[in-house]
Coordinates of C-alpha atoms (C1' of nucleotides) in Angstrom, one line a residue:
Chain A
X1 CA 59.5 37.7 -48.4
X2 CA 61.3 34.6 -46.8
X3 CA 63.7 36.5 -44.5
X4 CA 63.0 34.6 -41.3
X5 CA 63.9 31.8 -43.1
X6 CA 67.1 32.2 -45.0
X7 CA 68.3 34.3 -42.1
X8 CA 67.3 30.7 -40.0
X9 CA 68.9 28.2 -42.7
X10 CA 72.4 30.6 -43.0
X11 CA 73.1 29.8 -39.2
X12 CA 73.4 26.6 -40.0
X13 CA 75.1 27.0 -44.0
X14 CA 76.1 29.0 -46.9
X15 CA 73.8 29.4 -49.9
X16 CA 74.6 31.1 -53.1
X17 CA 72.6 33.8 -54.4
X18 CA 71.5 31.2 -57.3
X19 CA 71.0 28.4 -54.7
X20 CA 68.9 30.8 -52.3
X21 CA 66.9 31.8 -55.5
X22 CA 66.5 27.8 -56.8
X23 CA 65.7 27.5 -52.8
X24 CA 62.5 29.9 -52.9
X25 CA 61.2 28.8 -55.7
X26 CA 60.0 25.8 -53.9
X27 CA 58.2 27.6 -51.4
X28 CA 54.6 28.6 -50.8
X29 CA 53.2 31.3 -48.4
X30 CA 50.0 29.9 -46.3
X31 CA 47.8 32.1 -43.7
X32 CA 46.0 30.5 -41.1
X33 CA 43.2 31.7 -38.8
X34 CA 42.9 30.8 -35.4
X35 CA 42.5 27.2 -35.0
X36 CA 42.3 26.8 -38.8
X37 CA 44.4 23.3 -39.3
X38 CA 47.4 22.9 -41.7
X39 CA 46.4 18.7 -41.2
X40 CA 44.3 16.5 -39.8
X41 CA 44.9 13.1 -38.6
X42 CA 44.5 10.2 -41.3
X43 CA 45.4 13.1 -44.4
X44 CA 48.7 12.5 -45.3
X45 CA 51.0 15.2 -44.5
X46 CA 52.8 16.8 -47.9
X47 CA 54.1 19.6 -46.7
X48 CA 56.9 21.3 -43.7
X49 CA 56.0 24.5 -42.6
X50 CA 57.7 27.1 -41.0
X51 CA 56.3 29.6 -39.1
X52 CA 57.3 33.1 -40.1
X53 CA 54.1 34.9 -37.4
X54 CA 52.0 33.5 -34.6
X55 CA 51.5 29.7 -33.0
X56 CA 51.2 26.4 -34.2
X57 CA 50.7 22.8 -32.8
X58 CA 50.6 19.5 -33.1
X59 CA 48.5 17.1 -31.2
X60 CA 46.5 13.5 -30.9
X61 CA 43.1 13.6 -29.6
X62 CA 42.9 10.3 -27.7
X63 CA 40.1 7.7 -27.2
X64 CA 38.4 9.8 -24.3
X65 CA 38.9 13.1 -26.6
X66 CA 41.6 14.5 -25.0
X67 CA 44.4 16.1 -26.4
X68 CA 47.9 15.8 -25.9
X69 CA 50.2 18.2 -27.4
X70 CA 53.2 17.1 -29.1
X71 CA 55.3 20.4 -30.5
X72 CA 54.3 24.0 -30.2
X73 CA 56.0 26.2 -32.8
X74 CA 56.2 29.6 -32.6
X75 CA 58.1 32.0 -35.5
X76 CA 61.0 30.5 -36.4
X77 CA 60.2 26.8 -36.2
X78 CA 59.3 23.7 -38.3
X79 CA 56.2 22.1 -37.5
X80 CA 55.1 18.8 -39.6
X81 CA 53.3 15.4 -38.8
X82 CA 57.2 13.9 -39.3
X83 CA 56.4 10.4 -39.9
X84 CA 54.1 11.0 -42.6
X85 CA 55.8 13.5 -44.7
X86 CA 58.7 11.0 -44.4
X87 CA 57.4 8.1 -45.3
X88 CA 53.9 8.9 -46.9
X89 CA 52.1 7.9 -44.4
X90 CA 48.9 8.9 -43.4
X91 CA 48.9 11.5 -40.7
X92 CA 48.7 11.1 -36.9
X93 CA 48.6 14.0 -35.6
X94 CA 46.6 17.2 -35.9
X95 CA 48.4 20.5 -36.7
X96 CA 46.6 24.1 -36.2
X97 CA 46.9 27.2 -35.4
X98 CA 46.8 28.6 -32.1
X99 CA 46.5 32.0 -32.8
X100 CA 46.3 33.6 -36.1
X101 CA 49.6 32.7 -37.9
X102 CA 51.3 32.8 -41.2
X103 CA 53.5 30.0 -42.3
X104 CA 56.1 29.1 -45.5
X105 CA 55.5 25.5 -47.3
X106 CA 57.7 23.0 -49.0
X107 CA 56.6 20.1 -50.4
X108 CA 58.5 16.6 -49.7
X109 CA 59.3 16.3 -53.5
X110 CA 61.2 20.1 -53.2
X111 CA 63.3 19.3 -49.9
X112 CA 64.2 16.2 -52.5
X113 CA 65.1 18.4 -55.1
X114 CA 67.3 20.1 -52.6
X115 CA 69.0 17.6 -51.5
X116 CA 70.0 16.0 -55.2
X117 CA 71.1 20.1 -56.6
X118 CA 72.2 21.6 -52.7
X119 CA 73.5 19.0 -50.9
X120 CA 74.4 21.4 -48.2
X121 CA 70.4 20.7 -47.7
X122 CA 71.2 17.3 -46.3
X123 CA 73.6 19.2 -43.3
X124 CA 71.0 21.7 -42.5
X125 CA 68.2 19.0 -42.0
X126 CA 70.3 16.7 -40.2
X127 CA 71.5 19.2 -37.6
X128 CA 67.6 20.4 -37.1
X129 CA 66.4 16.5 -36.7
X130 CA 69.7 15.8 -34.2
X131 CA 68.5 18.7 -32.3
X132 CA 64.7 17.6 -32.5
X133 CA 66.1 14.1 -31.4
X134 CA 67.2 15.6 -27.9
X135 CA 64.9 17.7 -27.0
X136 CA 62.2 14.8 -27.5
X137 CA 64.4 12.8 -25.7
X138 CA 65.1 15.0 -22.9
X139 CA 61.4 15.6 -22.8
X140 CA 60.5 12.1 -22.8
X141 CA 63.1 11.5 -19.3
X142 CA 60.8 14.5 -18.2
X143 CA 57.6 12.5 -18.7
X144 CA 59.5 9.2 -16.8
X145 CA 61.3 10.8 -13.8
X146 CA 59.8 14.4 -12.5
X147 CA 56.3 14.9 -10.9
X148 CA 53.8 17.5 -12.6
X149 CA 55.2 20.6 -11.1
X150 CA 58.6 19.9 -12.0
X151 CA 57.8 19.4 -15.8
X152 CA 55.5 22.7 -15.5
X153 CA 58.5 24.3 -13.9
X154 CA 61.1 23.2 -16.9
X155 CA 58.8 24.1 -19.2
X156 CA 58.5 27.6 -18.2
X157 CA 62.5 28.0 -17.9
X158 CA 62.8 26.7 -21.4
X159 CA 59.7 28.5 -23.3
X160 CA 59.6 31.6 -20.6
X161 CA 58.2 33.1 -24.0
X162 CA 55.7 30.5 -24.6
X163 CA 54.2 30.6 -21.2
X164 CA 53.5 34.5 -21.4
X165 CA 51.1 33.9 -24.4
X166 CA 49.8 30.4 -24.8
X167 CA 46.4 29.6 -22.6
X168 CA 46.7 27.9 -19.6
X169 CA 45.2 24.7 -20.8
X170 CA 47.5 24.4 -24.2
X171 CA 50.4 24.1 -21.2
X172 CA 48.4 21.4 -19.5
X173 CA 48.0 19.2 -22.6
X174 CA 51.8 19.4 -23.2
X175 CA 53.2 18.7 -19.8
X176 CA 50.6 16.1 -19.5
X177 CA 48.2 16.8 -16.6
X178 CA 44.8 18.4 -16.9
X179 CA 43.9 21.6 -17.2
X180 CA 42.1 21.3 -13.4
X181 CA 44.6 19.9 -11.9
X182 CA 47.6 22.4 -13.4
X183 CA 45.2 25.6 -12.2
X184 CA 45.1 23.8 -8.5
X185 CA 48.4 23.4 -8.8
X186 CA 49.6 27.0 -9.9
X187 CA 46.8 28.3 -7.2
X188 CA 47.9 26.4 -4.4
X189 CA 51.1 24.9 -3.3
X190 CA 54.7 26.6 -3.0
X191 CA 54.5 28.0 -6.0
X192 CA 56.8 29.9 -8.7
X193 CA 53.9 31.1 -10.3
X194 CA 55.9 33.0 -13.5
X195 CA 54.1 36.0 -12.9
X196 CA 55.5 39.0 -14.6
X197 CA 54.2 42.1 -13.0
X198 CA 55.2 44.9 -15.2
X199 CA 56.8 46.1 -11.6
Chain B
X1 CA 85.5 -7.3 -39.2
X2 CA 82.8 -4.6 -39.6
X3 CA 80.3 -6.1 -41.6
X4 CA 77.1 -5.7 -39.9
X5 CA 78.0 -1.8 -39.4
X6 CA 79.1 -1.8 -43.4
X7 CA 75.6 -3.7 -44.3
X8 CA 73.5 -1.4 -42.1
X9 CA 75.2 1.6 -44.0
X10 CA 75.1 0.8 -47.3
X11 CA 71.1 -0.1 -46.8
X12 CA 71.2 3.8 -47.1
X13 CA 74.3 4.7 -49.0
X14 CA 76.7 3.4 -51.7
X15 CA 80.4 3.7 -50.7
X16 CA 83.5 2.9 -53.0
X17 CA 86.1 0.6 -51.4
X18 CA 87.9 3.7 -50.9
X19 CA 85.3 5.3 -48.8
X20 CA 85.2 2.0 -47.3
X21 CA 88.4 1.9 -46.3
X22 CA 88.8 5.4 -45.3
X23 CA 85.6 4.7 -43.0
X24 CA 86.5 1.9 -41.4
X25 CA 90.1 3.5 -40.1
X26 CA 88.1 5.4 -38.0
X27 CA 86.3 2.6 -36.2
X28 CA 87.3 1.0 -32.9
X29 CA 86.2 -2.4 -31.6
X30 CA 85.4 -2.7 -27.6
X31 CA 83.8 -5.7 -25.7
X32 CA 82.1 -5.5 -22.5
X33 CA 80.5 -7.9 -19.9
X34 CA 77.6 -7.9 -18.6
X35 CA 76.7 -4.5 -16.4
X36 CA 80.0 -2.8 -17.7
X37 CA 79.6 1.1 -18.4
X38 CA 80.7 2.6 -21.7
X39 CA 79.9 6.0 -20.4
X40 CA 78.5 7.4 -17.3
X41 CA 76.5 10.6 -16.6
X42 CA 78.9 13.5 -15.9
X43 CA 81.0 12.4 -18.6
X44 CA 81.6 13.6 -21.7
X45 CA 80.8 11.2 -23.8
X46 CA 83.5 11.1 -27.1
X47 CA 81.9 7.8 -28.9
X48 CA 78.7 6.6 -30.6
X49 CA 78.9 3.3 -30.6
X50 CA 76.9 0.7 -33.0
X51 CA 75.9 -2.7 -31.5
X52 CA 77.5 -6.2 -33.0
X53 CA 76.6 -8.2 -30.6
X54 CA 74.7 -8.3 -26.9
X55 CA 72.3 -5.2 -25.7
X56 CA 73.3 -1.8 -24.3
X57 CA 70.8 0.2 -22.3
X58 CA 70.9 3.9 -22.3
X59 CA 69.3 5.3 -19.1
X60 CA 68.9 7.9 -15.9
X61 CA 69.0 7.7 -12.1
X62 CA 66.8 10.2 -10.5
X63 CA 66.8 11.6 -7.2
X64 CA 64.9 8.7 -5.8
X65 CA 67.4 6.6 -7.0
X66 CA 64.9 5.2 -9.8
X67 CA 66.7 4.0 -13.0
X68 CA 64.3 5.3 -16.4
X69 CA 65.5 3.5 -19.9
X70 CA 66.3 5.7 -22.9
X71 CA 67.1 3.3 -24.9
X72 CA 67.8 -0.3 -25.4
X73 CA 70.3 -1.2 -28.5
X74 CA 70.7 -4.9 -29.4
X75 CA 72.3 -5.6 -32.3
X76 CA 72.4 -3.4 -35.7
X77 CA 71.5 -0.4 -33.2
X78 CA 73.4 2.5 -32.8
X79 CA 74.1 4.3 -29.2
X80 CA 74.8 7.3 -27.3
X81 CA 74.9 9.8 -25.2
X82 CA 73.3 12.4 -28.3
X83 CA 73.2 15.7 -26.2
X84 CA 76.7 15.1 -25.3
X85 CA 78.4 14.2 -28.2
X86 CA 77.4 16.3 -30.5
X87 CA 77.4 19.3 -28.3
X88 CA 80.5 18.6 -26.2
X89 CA 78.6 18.6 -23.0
X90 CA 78.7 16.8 -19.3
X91 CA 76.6 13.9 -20.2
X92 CA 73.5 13.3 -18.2
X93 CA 73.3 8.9 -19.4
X94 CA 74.2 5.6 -18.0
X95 CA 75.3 3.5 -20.7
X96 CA 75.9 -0.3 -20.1
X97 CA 75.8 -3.7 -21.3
X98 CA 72.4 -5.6 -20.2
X99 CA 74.8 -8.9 -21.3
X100 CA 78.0 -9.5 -22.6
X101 CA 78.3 -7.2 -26.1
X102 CA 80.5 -6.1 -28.3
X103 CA 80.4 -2.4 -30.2
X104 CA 82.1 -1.1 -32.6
X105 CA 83.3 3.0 -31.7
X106 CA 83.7 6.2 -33.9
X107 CA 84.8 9.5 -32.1
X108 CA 83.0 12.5 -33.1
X109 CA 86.2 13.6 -34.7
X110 CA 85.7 10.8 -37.1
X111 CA 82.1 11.8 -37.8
X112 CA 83.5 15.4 -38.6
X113 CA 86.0 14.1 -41.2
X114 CA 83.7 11.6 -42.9
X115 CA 81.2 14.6 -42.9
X116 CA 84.0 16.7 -44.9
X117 CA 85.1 13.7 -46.9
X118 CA 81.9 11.4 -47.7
X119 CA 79.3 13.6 -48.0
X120 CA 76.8 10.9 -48.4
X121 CA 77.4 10.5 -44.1
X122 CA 75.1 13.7 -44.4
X123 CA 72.6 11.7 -45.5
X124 CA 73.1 8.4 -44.1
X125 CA 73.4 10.7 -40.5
X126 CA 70.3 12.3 -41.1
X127 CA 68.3 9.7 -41.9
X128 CA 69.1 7.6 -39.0
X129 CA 68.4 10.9 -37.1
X130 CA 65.0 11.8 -38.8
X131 CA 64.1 8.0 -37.9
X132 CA 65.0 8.3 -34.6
X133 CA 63.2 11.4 -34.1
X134 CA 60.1 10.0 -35.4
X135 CA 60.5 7.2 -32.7
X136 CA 60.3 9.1 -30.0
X137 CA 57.8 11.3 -30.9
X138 CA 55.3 8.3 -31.3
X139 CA 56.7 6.8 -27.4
X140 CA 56.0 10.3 -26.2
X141 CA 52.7 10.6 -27.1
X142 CA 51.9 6.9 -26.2
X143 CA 53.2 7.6 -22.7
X144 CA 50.9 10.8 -22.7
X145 CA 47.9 9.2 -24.1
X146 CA 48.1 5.6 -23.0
X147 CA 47.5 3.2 -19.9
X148 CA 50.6 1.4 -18.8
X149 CA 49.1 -1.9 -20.1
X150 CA 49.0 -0.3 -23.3
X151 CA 52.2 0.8 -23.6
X152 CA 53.5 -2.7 -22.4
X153 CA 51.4 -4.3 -25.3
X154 CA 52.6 -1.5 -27.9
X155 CA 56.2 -2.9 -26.2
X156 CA 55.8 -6.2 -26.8
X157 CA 54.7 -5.2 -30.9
X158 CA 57.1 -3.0 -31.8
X159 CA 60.0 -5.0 -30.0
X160 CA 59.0 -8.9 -29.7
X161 CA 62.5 -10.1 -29.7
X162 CA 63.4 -8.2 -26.8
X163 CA 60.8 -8.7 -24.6
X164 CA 61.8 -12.4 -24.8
X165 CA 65.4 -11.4 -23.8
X166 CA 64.9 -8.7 -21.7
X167 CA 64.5 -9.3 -17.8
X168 CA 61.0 -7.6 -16.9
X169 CA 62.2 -4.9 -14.8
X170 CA 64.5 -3.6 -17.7
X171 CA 61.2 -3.7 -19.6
X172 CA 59.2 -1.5 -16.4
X173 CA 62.2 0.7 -16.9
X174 CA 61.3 1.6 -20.1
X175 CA 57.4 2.0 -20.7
X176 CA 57.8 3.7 -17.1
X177 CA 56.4 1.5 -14.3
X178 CA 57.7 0.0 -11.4
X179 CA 58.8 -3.6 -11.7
X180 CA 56.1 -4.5 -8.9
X181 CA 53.5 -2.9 -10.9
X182 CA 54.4 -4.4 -14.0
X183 CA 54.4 -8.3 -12.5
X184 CA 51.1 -7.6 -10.9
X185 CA 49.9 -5.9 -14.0
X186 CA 51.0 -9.6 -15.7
X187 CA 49.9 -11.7 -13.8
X188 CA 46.3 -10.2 -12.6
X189 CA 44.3 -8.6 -15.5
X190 CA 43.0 -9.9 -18.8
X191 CA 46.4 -10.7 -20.0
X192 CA 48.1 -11.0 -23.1
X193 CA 51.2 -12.2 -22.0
X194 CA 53.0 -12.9 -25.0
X195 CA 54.4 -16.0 -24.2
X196 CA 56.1 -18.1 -26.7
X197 CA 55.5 -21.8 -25.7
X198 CA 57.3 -23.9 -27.8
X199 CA 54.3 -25.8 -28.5
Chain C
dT1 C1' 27.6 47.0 -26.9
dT2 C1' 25.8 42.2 -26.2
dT3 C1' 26.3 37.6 -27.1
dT4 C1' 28.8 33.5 -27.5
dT5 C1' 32.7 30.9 -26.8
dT6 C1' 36.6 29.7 -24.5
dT7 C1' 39.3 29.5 -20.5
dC8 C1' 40.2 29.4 -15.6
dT9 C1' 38.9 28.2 -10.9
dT10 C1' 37.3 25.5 -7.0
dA11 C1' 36.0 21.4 -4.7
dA12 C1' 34.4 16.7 -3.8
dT13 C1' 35.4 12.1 -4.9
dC14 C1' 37.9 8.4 -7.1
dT15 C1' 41.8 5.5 -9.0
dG16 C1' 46.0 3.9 -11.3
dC17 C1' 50.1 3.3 -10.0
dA18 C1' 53.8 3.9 -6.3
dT19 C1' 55.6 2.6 -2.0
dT20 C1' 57.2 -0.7 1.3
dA21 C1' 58.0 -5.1 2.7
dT22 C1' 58.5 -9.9 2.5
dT23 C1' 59.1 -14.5 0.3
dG24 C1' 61.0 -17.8 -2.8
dG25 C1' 63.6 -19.1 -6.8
dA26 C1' 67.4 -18.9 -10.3
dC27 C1' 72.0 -18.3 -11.1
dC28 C1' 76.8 -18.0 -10.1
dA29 C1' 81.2 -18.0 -7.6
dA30 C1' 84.0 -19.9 -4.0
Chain D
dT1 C1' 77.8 -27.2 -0.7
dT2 C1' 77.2 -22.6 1.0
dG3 C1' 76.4 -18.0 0.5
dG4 C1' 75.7 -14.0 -2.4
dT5 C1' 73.2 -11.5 -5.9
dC6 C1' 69.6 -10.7 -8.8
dC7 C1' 65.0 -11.1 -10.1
dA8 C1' 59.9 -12.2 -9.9
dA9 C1' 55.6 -12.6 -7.2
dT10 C1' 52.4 -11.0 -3.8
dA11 C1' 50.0 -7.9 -0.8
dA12 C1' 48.8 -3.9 2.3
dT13 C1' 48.7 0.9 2.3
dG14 C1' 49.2 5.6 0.4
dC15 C1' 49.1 9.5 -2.8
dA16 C1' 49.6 12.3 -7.1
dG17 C1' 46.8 13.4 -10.3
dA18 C1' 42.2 12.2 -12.8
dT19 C1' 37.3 12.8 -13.0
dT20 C1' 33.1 15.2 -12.5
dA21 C1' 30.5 19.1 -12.1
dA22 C1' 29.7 23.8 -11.4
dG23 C1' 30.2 28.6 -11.7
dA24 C1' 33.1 32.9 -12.7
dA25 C1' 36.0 35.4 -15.6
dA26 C1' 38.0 36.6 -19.8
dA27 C1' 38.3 36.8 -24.7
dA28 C1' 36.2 36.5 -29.4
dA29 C1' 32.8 37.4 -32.3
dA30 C1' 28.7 39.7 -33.7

DNA sequence: TTTTTTTCTTAATCTGCATTATTGGACCAA
DNA sequence: TTGGTCCAATAATGCAGATTAAGAAAAAAA
């Protein structure tokens, strides 16, 4: 049932049969249609999921209705709205489905439980935030220093996956240029277009 | 000798004198002046280092010689090169002192033991990490979504002591505008310039 | 299949911010 | 005092990428 998972959580440590069944316990199963949302913005975020099939994403919707895509997560990731299921806040961000997706729950209250009866718990989600921390940052350098091309062509060397399957425009939103202006772009210039004829 | 690291710690954890004394034998004092590099990209960079005194800067140079602020650490901050240290890679950071400061160091070796011996640095670790995380998510998305007159203003909000302290271009740097831009920006438009007249 | 929705493309026009260059002031060391 | 270094201010010119507006193609849904 929760294979991904565990096989995901024993890179990182060593559980006990009676720790790995305590473990599942606190974890739900959810299936999600495309678009179909997990959150919205302003809803306050009580769960981390994990994608066992299919896409999710985050994203704001700004004043002018655009959206800007913060995390895409495809099977074997977390995706949450971070600062609200840490904090109880309400949400900022919008999570949904890309395509259609299944996903495995916990609840803020069971990754506490974890960390008071597994403390090995406190390890695993430390080494996933430290590596969230510098791929954001890295990112973030991205977004400060390297023109539009540049940031489409690291993006495609990181998530060669990801740029096989996700629409064009999903891209656009997360390297942070319009959907126009990435098509001119992959349709004009110099370009490494990614293309994978089945040669 | 360490007191500002040990109150900043025990904000999140309790410690024993033991574990107190344990902890600090793995710190290291260091001063520097003014424009003085604790590490420089291509390095590998061994320390974190947490603030006592003064500002660090965290930052890039790109190809057009540009400098783009990670970070900026004044006091009760921690800093480093995160990519580097915990992976043991080439460092890709600049980090100096804006103005004179002193840090206090802890090699990654040190992390390791406290991990093995105080647990709670698990927690105390990620936490600081889960915080950090959130942070730059949020700057992220603002320098997707936002004008650069918004993300000066959402500067000035979040960090009003700094932007006092800071010289301007330092501040351009960081929200990702030229210094030229930023002065114009100040000194043109419908400005808030949070000034702080002694009136 | 047909219909509907979504995505991609193209192109003309516009603009926020960069680039380049120059000036003057503040600070500091010799 | 002089000279050096750094920083802020101003302004003219340029360009990467946004905006707007269609229409074509592809994918979902019916």
């Amino acid at each position: 049932m929760f294979e991904i998972l565990l096989k995901n959580i024993t890179r990182r440590i060593q559980l006990t049969s009676e720790e790995t069944a305590l473990f599942t316990s606190l974890l739900s199963v959810k299936k999600l249609k495309r678009r179909q949302f997990l959150v919205q913005e302003g809803e306050f975020n009580k769960y981390s999921a994990f994608v066992t099939s299919g896409c999710l994403r985050s994203y704001t919707v700004d004043k002018n209705g655009f959206e800007h895509v913060l995390q895409f997560a495809p099977q074997d990731w977390w995706i949450t709205d971070m600062a609200s299921f840490l904090h109880n806040l309400p949400g900022t961000l919008f999570i949904d489905a890309i395509f259609e997706s299944e996903v495995v729950l916990i609840q803020r209250s069971g990754i506490e439980k974890l960390y008071q009866t597994i403390p090995q718990f406190e390890r695993y989600f430390r080494i996933l935030a430290e590596n969230a921390l510098v791929t954001y940052q890295r990112r973030l350098m991205d977004n400060l220093s390297l023109t539009a091309r540049e940031r489409y062509d690291h993006f495609c060397t990181r998530y060669p996956s990801l740029i096989e399957t996700l629409p064009q425009k999903q891209v656009a939103a997360y390297i942070g240029v319009t959907p126009e202006f990435l098509s001119k772009m992959l349709n004009t210039g110099t370009g490494r277009k990614g293309q994978t004829e089945t040669s």
